[in-house]
Short mmCIF file of C-alpha atoms in Angstrom, two decimals:
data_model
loop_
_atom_site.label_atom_id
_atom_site.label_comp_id
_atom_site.label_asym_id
_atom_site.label_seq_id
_atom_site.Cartn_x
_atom_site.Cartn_y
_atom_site.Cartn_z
CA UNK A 59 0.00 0.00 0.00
CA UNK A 60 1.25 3.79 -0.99
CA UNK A 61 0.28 5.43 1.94
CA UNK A 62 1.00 9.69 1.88
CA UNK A 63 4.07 10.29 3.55
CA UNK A 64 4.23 11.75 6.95
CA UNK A 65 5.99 10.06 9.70
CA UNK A 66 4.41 10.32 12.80
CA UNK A 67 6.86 8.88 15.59
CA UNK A 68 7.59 10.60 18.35
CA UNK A 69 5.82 13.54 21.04
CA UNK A 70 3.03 15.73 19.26
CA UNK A 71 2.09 18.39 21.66
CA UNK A 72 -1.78 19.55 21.47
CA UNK A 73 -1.11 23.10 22.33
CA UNK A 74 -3.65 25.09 24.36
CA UNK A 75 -5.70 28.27 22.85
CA UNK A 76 -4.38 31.45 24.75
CA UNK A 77 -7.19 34.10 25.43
CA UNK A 78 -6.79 37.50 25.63
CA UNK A 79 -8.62 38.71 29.18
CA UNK A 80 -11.18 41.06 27.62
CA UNK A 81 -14.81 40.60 26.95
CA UNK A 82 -14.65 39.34 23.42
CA UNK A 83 -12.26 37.17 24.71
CA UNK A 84 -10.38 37.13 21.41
CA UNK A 85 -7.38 34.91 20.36
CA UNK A 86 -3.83 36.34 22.02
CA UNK A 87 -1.45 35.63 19.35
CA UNK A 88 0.89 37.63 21.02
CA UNK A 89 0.85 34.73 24.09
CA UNK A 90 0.75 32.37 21.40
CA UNK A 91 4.12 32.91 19.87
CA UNK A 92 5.73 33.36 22.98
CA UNK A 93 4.15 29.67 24.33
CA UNK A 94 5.60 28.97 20.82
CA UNK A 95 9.16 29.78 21.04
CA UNK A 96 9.07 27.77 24.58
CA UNK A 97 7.84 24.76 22.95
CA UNK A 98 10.30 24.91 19.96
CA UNK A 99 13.20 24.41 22.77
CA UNK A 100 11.97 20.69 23.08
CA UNK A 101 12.35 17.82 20.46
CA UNK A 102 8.61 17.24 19.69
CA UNK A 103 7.77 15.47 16.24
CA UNK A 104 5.10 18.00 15.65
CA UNK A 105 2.36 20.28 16.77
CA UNK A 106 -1.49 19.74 16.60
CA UNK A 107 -4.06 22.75 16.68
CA UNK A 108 -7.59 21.85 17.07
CA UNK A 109 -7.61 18.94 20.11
CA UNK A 110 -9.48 19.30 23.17
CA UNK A 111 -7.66 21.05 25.34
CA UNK A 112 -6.91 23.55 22.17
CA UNK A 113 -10.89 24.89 22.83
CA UNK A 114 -11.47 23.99 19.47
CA UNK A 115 -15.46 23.89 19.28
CA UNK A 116 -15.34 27.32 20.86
CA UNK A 117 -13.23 28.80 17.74
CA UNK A 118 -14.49 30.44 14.71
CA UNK A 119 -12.90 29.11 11.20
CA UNK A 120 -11.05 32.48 10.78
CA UNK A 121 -9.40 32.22 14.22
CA UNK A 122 -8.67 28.18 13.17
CA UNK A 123 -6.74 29.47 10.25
CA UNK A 124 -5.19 32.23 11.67
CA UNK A 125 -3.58 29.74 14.71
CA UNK A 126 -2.11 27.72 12.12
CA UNK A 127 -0.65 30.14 10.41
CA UNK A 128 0.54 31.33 13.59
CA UNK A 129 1.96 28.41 14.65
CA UNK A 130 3.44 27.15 11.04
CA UNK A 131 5.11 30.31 10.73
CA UNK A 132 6.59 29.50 14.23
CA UNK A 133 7.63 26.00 13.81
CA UNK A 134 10.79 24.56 12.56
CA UNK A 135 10.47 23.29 9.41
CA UNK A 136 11.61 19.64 10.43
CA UNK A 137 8.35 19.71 12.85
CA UNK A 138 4.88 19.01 11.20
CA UNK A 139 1.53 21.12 11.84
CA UNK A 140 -1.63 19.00 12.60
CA UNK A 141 -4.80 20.85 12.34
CA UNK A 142 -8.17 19.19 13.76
CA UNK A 143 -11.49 19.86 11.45
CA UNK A 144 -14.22 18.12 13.28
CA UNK A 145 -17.61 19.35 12.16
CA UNK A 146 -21.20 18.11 12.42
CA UNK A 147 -21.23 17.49 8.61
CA UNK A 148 -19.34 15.99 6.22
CA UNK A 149 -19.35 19.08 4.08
CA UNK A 150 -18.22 21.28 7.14
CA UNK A 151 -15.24 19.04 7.92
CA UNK A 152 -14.58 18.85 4.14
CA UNK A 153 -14.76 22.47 3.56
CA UNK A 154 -12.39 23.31 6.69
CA UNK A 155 -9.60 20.21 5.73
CA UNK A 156 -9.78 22.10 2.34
CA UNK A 157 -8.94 25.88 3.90
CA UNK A 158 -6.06 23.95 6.25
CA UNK A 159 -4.44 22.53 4.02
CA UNK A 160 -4.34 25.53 1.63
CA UNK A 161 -3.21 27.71 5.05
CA UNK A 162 -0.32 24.84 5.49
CA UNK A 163 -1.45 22.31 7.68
CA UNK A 164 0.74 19.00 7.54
CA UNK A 165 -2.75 16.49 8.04
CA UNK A 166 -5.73 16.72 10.03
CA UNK A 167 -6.93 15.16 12.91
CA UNK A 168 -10.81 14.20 12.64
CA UNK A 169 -12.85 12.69 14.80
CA UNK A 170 -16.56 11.10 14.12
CA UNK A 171 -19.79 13.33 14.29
CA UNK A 172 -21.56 13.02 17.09
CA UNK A 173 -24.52 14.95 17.22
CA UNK A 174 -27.02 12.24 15.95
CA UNK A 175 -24.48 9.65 17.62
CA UNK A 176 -27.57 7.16 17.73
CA UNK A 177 -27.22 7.29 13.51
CA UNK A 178 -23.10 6.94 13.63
CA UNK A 179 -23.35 3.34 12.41
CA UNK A 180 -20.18 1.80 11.29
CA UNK A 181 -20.67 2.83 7.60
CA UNK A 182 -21.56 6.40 8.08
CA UNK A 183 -18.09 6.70 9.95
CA UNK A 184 -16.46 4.86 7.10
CA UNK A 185 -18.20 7.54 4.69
CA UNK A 186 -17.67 10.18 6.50
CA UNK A 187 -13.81 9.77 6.84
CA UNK A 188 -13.44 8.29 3.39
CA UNK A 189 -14.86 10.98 1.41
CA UNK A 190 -12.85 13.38 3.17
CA UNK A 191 -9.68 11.48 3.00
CA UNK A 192 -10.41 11.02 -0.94
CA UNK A 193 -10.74 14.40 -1.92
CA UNK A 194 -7.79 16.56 0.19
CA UNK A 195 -3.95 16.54 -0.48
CA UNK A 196 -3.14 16.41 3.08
CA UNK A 197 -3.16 12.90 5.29
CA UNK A 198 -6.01 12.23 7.99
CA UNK A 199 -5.27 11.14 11.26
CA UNK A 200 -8.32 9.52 12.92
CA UNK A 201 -9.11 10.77 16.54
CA UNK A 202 -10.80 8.49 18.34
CA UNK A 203 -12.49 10.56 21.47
CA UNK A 204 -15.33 8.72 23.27
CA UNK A 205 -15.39 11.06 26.27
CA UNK A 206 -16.53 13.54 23.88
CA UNK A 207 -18.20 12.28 21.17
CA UNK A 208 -19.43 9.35 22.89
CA UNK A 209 -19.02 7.34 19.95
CA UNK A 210 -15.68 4.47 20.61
CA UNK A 211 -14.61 4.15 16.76
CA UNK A 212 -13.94 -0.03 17.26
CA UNK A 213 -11.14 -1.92 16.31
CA UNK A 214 -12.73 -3.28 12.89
CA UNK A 215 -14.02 0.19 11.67
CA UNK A 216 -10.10 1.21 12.01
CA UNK A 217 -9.20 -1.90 10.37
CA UNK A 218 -11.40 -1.00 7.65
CA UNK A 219 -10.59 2.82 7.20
CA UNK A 220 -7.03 1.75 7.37
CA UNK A 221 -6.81 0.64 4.30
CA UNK A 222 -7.58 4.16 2.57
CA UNK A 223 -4.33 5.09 1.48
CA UNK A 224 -4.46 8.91 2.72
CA UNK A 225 -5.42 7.69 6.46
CA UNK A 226 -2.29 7.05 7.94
CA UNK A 227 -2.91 6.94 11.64
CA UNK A 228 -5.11 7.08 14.82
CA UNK A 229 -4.45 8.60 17.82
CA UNK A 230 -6.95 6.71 20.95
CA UNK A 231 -6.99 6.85 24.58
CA UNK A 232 -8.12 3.39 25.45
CA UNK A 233 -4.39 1.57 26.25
CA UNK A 234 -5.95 -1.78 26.01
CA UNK A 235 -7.64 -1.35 22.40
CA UNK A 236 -4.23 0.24 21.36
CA UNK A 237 -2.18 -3.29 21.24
CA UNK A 238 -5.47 -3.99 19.16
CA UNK A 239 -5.28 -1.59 16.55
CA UNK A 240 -1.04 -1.92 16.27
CA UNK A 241 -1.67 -5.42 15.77
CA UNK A 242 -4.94 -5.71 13.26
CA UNK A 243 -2.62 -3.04 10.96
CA UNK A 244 0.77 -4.08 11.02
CA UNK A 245 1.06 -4.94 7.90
CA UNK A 246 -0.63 -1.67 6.26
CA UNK A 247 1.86 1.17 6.98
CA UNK A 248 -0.67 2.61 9.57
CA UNK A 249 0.84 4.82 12.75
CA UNK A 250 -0.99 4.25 16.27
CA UNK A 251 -0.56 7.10 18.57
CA UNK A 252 -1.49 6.97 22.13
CA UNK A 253 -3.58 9.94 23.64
CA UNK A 254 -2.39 10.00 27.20
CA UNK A 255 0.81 10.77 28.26
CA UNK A 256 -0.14 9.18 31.65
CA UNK A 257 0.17 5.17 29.80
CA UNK A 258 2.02 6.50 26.75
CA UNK A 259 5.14 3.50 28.06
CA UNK A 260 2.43 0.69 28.14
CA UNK A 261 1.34 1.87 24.44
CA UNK A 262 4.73 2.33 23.38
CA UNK A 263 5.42 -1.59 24.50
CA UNK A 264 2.64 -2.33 22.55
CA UNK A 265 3.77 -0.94 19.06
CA UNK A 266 2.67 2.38 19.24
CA UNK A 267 4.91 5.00 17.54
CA UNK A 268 4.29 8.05 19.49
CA UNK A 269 1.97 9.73 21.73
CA UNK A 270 -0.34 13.26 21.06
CA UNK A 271 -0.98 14.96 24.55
CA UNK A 272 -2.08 18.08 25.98
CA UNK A 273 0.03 17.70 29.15
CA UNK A 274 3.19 17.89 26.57
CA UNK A 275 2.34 21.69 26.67
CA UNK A 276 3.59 21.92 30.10
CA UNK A 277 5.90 18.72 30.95
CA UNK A 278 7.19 18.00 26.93
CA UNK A 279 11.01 17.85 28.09
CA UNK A 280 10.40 14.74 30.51
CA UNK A 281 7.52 13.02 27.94
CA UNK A 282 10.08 13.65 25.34
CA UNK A 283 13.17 12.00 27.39
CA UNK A 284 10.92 8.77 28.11
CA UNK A 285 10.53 8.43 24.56
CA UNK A 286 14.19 8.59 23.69
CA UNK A 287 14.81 6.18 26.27
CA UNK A 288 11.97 3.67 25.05
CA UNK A 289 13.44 3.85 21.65
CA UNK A 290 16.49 3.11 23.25
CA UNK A 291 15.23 0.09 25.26
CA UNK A 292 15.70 1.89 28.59
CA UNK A 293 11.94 0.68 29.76
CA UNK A 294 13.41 1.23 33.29
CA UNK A 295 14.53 4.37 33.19
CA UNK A 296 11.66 5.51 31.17
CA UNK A 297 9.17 4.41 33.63
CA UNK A 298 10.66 6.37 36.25
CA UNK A 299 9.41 9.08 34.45
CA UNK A 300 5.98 7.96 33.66
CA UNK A 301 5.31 7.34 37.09
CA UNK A 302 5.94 10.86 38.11
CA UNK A 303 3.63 11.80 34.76
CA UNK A 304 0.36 9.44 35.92
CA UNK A 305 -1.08 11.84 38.53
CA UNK A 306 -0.60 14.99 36.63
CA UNK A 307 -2.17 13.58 33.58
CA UNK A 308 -5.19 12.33 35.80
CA UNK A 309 -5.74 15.75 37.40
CA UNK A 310 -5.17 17.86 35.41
CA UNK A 311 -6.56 16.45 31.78
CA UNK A 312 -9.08 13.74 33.14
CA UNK A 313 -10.27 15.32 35.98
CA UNK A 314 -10.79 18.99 35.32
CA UNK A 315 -9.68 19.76 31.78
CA UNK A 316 -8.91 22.45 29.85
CA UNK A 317 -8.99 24.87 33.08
CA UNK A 318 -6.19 22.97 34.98
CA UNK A 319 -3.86 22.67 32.13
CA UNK A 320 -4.14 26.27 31.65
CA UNK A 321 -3.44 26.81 35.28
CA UNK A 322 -0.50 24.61 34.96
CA UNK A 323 0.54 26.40 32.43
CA UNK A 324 0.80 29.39 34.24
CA UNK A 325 2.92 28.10 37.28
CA UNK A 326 5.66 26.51 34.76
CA UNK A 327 6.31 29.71 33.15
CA UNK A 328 3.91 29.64 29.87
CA UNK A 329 1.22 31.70 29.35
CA UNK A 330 -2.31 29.27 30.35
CA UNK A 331 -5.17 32.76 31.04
CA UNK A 332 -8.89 31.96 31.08
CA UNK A 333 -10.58 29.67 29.30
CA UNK A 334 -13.29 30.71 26.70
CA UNK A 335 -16.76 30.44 28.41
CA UNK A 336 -18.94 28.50 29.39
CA UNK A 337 -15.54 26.79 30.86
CA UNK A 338 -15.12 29.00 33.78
CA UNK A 339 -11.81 29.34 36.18
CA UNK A 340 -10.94 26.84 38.72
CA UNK A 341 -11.77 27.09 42.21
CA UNK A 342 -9.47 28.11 45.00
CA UNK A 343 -8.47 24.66 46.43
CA UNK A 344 -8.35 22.87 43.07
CA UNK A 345 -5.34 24.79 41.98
CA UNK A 346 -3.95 24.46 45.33
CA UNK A 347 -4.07 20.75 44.83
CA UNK A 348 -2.67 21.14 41.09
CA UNK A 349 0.38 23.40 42.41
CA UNK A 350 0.75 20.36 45.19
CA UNK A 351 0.50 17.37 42.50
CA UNK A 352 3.17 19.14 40.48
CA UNK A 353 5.48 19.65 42.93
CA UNK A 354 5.12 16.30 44.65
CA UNK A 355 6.39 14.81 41.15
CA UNK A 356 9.03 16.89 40.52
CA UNK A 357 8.00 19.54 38.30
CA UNK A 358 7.66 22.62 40.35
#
């Protein structure tokens, strides 16, 4: 199989959405290019706008294509610029892939539509990401997000969409269904990332070829050393440092979201700010806790 060529192995961090604190509360590219530069000290593979903890839903399509310019103008040209296009439609998430990849995105990441979940049978996924992936010049990466979208995208529908030769990877949470998917598409050219960095080691045993992770925006440098040493066959080493990553990753990305990374953000020297509402600020005691987690690993 000729599968489009973009190599996926290694740390992708999902970078967070910087607000300016004002009552539009419009994008601060300003913040942006300074979380940039910060980022661009540590080896990551790539970038991706448009997950989660990026605030994507709450974006317009201008401000989608202006953070990718933002960030492609930013990046080094040996690091790759993911942009997520999830929409409700096909069309929508066709017409956005379309305006990313003509603003310079590298691939997108696209998960399954989930308003009429009850209708997301296995063949309207396998349409939906097909005709996409037939019609733009830029790879898909599947994200499959059940906490969100409630939909799990199985193991066979992956199987099945992996054969399209512009969708070239997945990135999934669940670290038992990983070994799964690495298996059921060895032999297809396919790239399983894991989600979390909290059991990014276990999916790394398992075949996996890299990991895409919010909490890389604020701990990259020690995700980023675990995966040299796993590629190095240092498991031991390397789990010293995932078990100092497990807790953070549960509070702060599991627990309360978008919010906490942003507040974590702000005590490791980047620039985290507000969230766009309805997600409101933390309370009190929960950042307390955060600052406490942090430190008790190692990282403040």
């Amino acid at each position: 199989m000729n599968k489009s060529k973009l190599n996926l192995s290694g740390i992708i961090v999902a970078i967070a959405t910087p607000f300016q604190n004002n009552p539009q509360q419009s994008v601060n590219y300003d913040k942006l290019t300074e979380n940039v530069a910060q980022w661009e000290k540590i080896p990551f593979a790539g970038y991706c706008i448009g997950g989660s903890y990026g605030e994507w839903p709450f974006l317009t399509n201008d401000e989608k294509i202006q953070i990718l310019k933002t960030v492609k103008s930013l990046a080094h040209p040996s690091k790759f610029v993911m942009a997520g296009t999830t929409s409700e439609s096909t069309k929508q998430s066709l017409d956005l892939s379309l305006a990313v990849a003509e603003a310079g995105a590298d691939a997108i990441l696209l998960q399954a539509p989930h308003y009429f979940r009850s209708r997301m049978t296995q063949n309207s996924i396998v349409e939906h990401f097909t005709t996409i992936a037939d019609v733009i010049p830029i790879p898909v990466v599947i994200y499959n997000n059940p906490g969100t979208t409630g939909i799990d995208i199985g193991v066979d529908t992956i199987d099945i969409l992996s054969n399209h030769p512009n969708i070239i990877g997945v990135k999934d949470g669940n670290a038992f269904k990983l070994g799964a998917i690495v298996e059921k598409t060895k032999n297809k050219e396919f790239q399983v990332l894991a989600s979390s960095a909290g059991d990014l080691l276990p999916a790394l045993l398992m075949g996996c070829c890299g990991g895409m992770s919010g909490l890389a925006g604020i701990l990259g440098g020690p995700i980023c050393e675990m995966f040299t040493l796993a590629q190095a066959n240092e498991w031991r080493k390397a789990a010293e440092i995932e078990k100092r990553l497990v807790l953070p990753d549960f509070l702060l990305l599991k627990e309360y979201g978008p919010p906490a990374l942003k507040a974590a953000m702000d005590m490791l020297g980047y620039y985290g700010g507000s969230c766009r509402k309805p997600l409101l600020p933390l309370d009190p005691e929960v950042i307390s806790n955060i600052r406490q987690v942090l430190q008790t690993n190692g990282h403040l």
